[in-house]
CSV table of C-alpha atoms and ligand atoms in Angstrom, one decimal:
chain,number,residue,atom,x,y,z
A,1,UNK,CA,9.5,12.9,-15.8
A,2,UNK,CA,10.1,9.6,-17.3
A,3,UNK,CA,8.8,6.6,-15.0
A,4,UNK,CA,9.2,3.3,-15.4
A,5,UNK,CA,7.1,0.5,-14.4
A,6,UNK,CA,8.0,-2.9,-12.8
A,7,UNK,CA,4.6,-4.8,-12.4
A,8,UNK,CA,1.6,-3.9,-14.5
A,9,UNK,CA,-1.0,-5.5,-12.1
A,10,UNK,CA,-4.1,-4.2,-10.9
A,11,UNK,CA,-2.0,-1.0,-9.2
A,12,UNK,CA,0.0,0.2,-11.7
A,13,UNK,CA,-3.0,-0.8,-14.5
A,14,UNK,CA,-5.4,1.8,-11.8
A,15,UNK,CA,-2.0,4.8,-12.0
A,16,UNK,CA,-1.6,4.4,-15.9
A,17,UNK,CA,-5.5,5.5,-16.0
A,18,UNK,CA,-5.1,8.0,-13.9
A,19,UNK,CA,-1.9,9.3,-15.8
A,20,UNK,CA,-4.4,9.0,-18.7
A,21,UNK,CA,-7.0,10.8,-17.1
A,22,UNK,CA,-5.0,13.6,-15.5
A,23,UNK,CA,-2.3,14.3,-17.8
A,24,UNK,CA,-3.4,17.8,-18.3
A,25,UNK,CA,-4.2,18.9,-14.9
A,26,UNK,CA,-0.8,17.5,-14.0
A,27,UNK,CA,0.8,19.9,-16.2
A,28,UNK,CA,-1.5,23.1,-15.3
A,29,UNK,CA,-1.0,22.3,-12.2
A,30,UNK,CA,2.6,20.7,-11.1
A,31,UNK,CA,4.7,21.6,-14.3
A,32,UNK,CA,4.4,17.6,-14.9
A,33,UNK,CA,4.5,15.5,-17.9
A,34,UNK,CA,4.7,12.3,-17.2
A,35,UNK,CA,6.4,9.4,-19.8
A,36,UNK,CA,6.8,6.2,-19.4
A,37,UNK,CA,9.7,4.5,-21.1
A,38,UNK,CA,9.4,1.1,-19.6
A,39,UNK,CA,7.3,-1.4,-18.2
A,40,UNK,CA,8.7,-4.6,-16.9
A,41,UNK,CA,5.6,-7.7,-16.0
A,42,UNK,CA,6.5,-11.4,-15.6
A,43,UNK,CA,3.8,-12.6,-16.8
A,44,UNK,CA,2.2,-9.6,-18.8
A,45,UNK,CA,5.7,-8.8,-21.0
A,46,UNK,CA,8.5,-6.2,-21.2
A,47,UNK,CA,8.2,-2.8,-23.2
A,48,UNK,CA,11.0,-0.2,-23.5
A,49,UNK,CA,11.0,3.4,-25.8
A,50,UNK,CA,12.9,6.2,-24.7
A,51,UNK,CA,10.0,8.3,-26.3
A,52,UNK,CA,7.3,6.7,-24.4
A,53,UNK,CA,5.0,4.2,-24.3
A,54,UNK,CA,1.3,4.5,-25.3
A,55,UNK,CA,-0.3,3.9,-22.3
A,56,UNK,CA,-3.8,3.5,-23.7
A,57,UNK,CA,-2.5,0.5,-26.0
A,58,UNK,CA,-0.8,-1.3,-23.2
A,59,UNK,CA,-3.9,-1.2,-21.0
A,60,UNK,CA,-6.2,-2.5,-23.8
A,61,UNK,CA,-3.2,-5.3,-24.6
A,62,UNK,CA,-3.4,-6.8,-21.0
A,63,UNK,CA,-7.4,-6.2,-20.9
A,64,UNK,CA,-7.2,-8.7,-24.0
A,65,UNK,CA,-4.5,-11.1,-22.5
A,66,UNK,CA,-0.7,-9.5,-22.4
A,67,UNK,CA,2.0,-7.0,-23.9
A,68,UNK,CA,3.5,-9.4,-25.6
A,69,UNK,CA,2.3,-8.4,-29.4
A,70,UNK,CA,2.7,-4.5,-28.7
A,71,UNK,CA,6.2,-2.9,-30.6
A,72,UNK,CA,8.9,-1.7,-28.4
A,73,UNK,CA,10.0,-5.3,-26.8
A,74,UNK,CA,12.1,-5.6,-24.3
A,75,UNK,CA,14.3,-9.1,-24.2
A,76,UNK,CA,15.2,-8.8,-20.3
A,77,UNK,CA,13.6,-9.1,-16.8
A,78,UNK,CA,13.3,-6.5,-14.2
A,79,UNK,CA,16.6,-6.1,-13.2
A,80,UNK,CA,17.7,-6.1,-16.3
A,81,UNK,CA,15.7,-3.1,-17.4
A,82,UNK,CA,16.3,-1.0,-14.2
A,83,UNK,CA,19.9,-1.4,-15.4
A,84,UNK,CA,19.5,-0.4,-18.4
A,85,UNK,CA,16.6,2.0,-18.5
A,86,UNK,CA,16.6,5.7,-18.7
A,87,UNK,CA,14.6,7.2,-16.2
A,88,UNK,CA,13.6,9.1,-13.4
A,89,UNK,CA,11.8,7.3,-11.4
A,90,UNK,CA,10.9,3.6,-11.2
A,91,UNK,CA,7.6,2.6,-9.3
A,92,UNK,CA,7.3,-1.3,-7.7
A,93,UNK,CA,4.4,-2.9,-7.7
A,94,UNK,CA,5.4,-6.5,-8.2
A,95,UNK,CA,3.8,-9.3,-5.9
A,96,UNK,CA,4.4,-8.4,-1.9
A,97,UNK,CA,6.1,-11.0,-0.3
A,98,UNK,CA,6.5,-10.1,3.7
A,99,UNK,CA,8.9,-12.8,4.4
A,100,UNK,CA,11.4,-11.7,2.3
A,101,UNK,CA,10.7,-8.9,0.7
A,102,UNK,CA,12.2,-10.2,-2.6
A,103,UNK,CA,12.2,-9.9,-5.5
A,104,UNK,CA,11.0,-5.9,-4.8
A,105,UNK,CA,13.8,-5.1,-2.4
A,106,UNK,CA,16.1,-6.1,-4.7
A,107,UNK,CA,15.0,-3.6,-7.7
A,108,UNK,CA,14.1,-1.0,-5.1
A,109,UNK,CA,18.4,-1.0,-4.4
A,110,UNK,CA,19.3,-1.2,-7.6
A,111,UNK,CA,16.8,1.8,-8.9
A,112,UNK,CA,17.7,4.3,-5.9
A,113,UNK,CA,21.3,3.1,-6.5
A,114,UNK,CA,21.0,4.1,-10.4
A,115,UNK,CA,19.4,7.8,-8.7
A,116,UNK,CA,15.7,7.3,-9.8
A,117,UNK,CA,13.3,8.0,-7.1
A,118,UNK,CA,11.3,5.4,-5.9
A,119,UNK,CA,7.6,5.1,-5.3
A,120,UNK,CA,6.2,1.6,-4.5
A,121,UNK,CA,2.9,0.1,-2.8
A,122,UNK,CA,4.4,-3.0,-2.0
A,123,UNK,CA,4.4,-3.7,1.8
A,124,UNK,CA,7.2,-6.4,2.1
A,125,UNK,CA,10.2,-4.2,1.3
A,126,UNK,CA,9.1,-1.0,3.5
A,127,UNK,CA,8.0,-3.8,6.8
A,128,UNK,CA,11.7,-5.1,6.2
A,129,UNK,CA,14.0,-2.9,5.1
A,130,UNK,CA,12.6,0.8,5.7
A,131,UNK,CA,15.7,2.7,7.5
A,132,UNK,CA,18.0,0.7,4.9
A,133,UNK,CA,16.1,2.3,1.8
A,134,UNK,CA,15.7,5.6,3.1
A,135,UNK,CA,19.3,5.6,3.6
A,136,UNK,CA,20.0,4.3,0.2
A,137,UNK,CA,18.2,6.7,-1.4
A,138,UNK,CA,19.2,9.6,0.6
A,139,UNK,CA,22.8,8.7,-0.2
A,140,UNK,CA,21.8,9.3,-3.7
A,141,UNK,CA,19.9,12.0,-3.5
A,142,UNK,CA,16.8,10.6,-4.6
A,143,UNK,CA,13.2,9.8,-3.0
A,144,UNK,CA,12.3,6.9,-1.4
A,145,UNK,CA,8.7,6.9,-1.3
A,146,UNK,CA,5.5,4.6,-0.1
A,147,UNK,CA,2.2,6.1,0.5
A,148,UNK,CA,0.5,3.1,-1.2
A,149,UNK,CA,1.4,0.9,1.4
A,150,UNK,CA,-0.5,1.9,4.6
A,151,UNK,CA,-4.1,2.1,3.6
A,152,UNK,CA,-3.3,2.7,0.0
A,153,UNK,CA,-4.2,6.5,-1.1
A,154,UNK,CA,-6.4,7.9,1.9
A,155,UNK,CA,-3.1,9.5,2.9
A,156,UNK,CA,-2.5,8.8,6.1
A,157,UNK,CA,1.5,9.0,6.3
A,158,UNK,CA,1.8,11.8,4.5
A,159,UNK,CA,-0.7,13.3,6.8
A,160,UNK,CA,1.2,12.5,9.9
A,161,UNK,CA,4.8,13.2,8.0
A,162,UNK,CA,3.3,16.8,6.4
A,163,UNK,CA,0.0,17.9,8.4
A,164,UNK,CA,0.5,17.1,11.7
A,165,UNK,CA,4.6,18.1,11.6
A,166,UNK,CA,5.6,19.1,15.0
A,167,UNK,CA,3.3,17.1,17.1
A,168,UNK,CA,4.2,14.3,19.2
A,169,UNK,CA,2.6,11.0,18.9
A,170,UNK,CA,1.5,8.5,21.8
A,171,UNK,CA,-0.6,6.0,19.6
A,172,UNK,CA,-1.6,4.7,16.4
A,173,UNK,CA,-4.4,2.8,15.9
A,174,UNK,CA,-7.1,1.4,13.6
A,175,UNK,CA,-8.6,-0.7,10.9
A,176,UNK,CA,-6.1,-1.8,8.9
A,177,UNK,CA,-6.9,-4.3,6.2
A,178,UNK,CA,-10.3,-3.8,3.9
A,179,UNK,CA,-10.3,-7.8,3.4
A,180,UNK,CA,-11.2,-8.7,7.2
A,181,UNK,CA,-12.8,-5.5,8.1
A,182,UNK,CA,-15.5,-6.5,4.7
A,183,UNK,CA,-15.5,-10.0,6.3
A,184,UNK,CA,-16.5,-9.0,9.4
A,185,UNK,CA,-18.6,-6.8,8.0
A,186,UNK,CA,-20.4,-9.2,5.9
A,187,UNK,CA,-20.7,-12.2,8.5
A,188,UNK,CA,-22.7,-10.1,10.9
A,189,UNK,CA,-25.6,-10.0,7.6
A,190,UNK,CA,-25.7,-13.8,8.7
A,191,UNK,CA,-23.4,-14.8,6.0
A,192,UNK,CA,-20.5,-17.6,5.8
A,193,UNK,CA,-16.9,-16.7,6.4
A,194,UNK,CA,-16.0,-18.7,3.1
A,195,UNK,CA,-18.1,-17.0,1.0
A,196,UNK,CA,-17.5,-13.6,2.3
A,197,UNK,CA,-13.9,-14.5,1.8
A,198,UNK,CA,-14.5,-15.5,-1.6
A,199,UNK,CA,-16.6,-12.3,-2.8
A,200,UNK,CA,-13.3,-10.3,-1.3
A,201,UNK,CA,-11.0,-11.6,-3.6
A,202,UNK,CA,-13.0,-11.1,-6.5
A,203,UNK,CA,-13.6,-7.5,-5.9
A,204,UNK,CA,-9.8,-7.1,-5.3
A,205,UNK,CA,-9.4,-6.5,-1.7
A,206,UNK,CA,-7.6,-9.5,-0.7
A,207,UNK,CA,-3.9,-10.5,-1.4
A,208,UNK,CA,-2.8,-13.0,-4.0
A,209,UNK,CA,-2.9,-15.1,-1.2
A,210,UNK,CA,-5.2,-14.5,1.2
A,211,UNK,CA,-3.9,-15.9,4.7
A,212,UNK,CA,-1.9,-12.9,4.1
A,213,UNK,CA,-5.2,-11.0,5.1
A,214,UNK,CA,-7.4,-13.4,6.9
A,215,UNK,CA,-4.1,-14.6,9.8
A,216,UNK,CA,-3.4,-10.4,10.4
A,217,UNK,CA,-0.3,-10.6,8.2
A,218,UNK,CA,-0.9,-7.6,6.2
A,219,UNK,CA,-2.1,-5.5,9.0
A,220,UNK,CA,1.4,-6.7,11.0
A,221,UNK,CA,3.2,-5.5,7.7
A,222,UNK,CA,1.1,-2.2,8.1
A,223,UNK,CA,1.9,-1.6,11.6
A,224,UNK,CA,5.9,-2.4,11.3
A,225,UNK,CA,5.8,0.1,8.7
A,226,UNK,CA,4.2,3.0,10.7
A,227,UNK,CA,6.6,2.4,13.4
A,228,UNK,CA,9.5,2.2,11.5
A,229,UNK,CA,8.2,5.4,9.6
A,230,UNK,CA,6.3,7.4,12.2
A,231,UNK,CA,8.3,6.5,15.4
A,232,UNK,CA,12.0,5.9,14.0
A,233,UNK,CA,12.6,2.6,15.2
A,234,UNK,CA,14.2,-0.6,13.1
A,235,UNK,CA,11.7,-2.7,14.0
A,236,UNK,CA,10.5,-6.4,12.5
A,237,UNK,CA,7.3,-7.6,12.0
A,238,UNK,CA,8.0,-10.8,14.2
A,239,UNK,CA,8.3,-8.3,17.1
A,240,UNK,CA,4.4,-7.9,17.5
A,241,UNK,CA,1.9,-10.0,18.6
A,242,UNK,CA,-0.7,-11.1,15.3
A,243,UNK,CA,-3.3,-13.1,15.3
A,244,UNK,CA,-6.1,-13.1,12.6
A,245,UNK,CA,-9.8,-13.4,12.5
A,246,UNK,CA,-10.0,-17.0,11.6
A,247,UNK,CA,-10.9,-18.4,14.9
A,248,UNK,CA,-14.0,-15.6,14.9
A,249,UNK,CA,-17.5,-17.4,14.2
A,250,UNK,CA,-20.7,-15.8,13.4
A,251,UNK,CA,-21.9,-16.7,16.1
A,252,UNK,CA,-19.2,-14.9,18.1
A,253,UNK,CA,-20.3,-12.3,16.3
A,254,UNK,CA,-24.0,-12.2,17.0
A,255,UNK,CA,-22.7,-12.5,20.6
A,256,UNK,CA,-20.8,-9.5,20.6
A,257,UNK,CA,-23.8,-7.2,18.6
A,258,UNK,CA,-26.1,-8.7,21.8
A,259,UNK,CA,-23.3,-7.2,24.4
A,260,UNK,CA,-23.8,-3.8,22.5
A,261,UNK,CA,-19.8,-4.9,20.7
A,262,UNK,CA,-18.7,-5.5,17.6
A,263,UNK,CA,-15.6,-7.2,16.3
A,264,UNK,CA,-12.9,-5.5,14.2
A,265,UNK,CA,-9.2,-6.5,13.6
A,266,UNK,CA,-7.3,-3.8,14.9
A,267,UNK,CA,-4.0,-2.8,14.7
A,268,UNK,CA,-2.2,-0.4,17.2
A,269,UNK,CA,1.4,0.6,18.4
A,270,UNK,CA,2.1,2.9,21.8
A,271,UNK,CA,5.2,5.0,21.8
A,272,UNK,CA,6.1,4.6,25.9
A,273,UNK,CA,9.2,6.6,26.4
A,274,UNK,CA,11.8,5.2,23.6
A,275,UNK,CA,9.9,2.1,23.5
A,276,UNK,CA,7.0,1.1,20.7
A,277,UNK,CA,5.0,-1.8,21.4
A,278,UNK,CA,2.2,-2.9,19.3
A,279,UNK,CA,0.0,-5.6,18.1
A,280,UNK,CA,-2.6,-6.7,15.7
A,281,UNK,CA,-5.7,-8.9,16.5
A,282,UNK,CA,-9.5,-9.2,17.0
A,283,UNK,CA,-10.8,-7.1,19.8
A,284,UNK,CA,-14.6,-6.2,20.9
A,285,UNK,CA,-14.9,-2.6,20.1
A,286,UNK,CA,-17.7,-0.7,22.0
A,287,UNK,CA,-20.6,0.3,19.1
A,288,UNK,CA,-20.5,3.4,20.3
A,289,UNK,CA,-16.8,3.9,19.8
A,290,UNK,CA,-15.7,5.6,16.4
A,291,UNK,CA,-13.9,2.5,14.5
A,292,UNK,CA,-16.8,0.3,15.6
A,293,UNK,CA,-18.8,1.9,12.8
A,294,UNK,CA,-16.4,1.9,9.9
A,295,UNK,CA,-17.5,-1.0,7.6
A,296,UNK,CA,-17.0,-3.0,4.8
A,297,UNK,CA,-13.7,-2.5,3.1
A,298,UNK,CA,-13.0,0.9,4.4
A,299,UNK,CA,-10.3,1.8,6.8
A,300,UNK,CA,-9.7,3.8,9.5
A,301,UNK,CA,-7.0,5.5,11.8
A,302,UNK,CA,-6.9,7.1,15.3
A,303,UNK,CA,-3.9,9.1,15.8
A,304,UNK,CA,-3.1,10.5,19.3
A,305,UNK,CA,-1.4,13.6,19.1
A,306,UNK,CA,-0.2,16.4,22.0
A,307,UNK,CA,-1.3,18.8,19.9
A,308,UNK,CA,-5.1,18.1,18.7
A,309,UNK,CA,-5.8,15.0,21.0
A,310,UNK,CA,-7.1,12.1,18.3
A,311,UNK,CA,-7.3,12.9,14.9
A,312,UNK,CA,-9.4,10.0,13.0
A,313,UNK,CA,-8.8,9.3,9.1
A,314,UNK,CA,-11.0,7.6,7.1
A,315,UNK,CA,-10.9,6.0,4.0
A,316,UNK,CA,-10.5,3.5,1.2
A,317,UNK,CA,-7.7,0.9,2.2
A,318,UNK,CA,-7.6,-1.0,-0.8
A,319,UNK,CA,-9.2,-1.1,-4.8
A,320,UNK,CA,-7.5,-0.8,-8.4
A,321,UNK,CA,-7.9,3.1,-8.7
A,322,UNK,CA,-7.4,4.0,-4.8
A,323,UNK,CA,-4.1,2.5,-4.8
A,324,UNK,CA,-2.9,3.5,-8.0
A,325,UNK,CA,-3.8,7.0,-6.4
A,326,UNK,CA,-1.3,6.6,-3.9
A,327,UNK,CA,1.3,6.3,-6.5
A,328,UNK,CA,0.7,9.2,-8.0
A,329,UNK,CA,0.6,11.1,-5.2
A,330,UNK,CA,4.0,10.0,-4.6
A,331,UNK,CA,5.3,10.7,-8.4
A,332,UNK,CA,4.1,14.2,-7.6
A,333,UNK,CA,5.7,14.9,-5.0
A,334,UNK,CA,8.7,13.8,-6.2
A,335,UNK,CA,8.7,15.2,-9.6
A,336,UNK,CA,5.8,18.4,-9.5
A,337,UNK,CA,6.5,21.6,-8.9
A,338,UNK,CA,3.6,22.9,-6.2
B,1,HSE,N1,-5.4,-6.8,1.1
B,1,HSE,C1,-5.2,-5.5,1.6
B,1,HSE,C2,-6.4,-5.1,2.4
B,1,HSE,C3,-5.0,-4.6,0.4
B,1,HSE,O1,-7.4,-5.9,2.3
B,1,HSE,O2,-6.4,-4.1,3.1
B,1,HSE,C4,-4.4,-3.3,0.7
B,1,HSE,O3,-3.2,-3.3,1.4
């Protein structure tokens, strides 16, 4: 299977060692050797070889600064390559915008529209534009695919999608961003909000920007994605309530610990009838209540089912080698043979 990458961030940086790592066990196990013929980075520099690029070299070029002094250049940008290139399947990982979706959406169309599959853990394109890309790539017989971006590889859509086929579902909800859930975590050791804030970004929890964490956004992004995905609907993110945890004090949060509560971010959505409603803010969870002792940057999921009653998952949300997991999950099940 010959992949291409556009984005070589943290993500894609996390998949290529696990390509690294695995590359054997993928082909005992799924038939699967995995190539990749192009890599396409803004900042990082553009690769192309039909016969593959080392992988190895490329991470130790952008662990020393960029691509840019590797052989095999490429002259264009993204879309130019995914016009060009020969491959099989193209995985996104440029910079999430939720406004716009841009400029992922755009080489997500172009990709499934050139028949590669499609595998990306960028939230702003799935949020926005979900039932138009599964169309798209269904059209041309290809796979449109985005495990990466709910909780990144503890797989919880595949596990509603595959596992629990055949049962309905009333209600979704949990902890779904690592950033505020370790902020919380962290402020009820006594410590300040900026500095807790700070410590998530450099372990690589938080967004480029992170209001995009802190003000709910990327739980919102989460949510309109599972109902889009899970429930069927076309649904926008501006049609649920968000709110972040900026207004939350420690001392708010000593209050709550006092009152036997604790304070997580929580996103949920109810499926009444044909309707989903759903929001995404701060809420006083009950410590004896099974979300209230998730911590830190892990995240968890309650899943009401007529079939099993709640099903809880639990699991990393976020990190270099966790999301880059999720991709290749999805590369496997679009290109191994199980
Ligand atoms: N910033 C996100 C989080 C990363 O903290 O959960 C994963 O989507």
């Amino acid at each position: 299977m010959r992949l291409l990458f556009i984005g070589f961030g943290t993500v894609v940086q996390g998949l290529s060692e696990l390509i690294i790592q695995k590359q054997e066990q993928l082909k005992a196990e799924y038939d699967l050797d995995l190539t990749v013929v192009g890599i396409s980075d803004m900042f990082k520099g553009s690769l192309y070889s039909p016969n593959g690029i080392d992988l190895k070299q490329a991470l130790e070029a952008v662990r020393n600064g960029d691509l840019k002094s590797l052989p095999n250049q490429f002259a264009g940008d993204a879309p130019a390559m995914i016009a060009e290139a020969d491959a099989d399947m193209m995985v996104e990982a440029t910079y999430t915008d939720i406004k716009t979706g841009e400029p992922a959406t755009s080489h997500i169309r172009a990709a499934l529209s050139r028949k590669m599959h499609v595998t990306t853990s960028n939230k702003g394109p799935v949020a926005l534009f979900l039932p138009e890309l599964k169309k798209l790539a269904d059209e041309n017989d290809v796979k449109f695919l985005y495990e990466g971006t709910v909780i990144s590889g503890t797989p919880l859509l595949n596990l509603i999608r595959e596992t629990l086929a055949g049962s309905h579902i009333s209600q979704i909800k949990g902890i779904l961003n690592g950033t505020t859930n370790y902020i919380l975590s962290e402020m009820e050791e006594g410590k300040p909000y900026e500095e807790v804030l700070k410590k998530a970004q450099e372990l690589g929890y938080a967004e480029a920007v992170p209001d995009v964490d802190v003000l709910g956004w990327d739980a919102l992004a989460k949510i309109t994605i599972l109902a889009n995905a899970v429930f069927g609907v076309n649904m926008k993110p501006d049609e649920f309530a968000c709110e972040g945890i900026t207004n939350i004090s420690n001392e708010d949060i000593a209050r709550a610990k006092a009152e036997g509560k604790r304070y997580k971010l929580i996103g949920s959505l109810k499926r009444d009838d044909d309707k989903v409603v759903g929001r995404v803010g701060p809420e006083q969870i009950d410590l004896s209540h099974p979300l209230a002792g998730v911590m830190g940057a892990t995240n968890a999921v309650t899943i009401t089912t007529d079939t099993l009653g709640d099903v809880t998952i639990v699991g990393p949300g976020a990190g270099r080698i966790e999301t880059g997991f999720s991709i290749l999950i999805d590369i496997i099940h679009a290109g191994g043979k199980r």
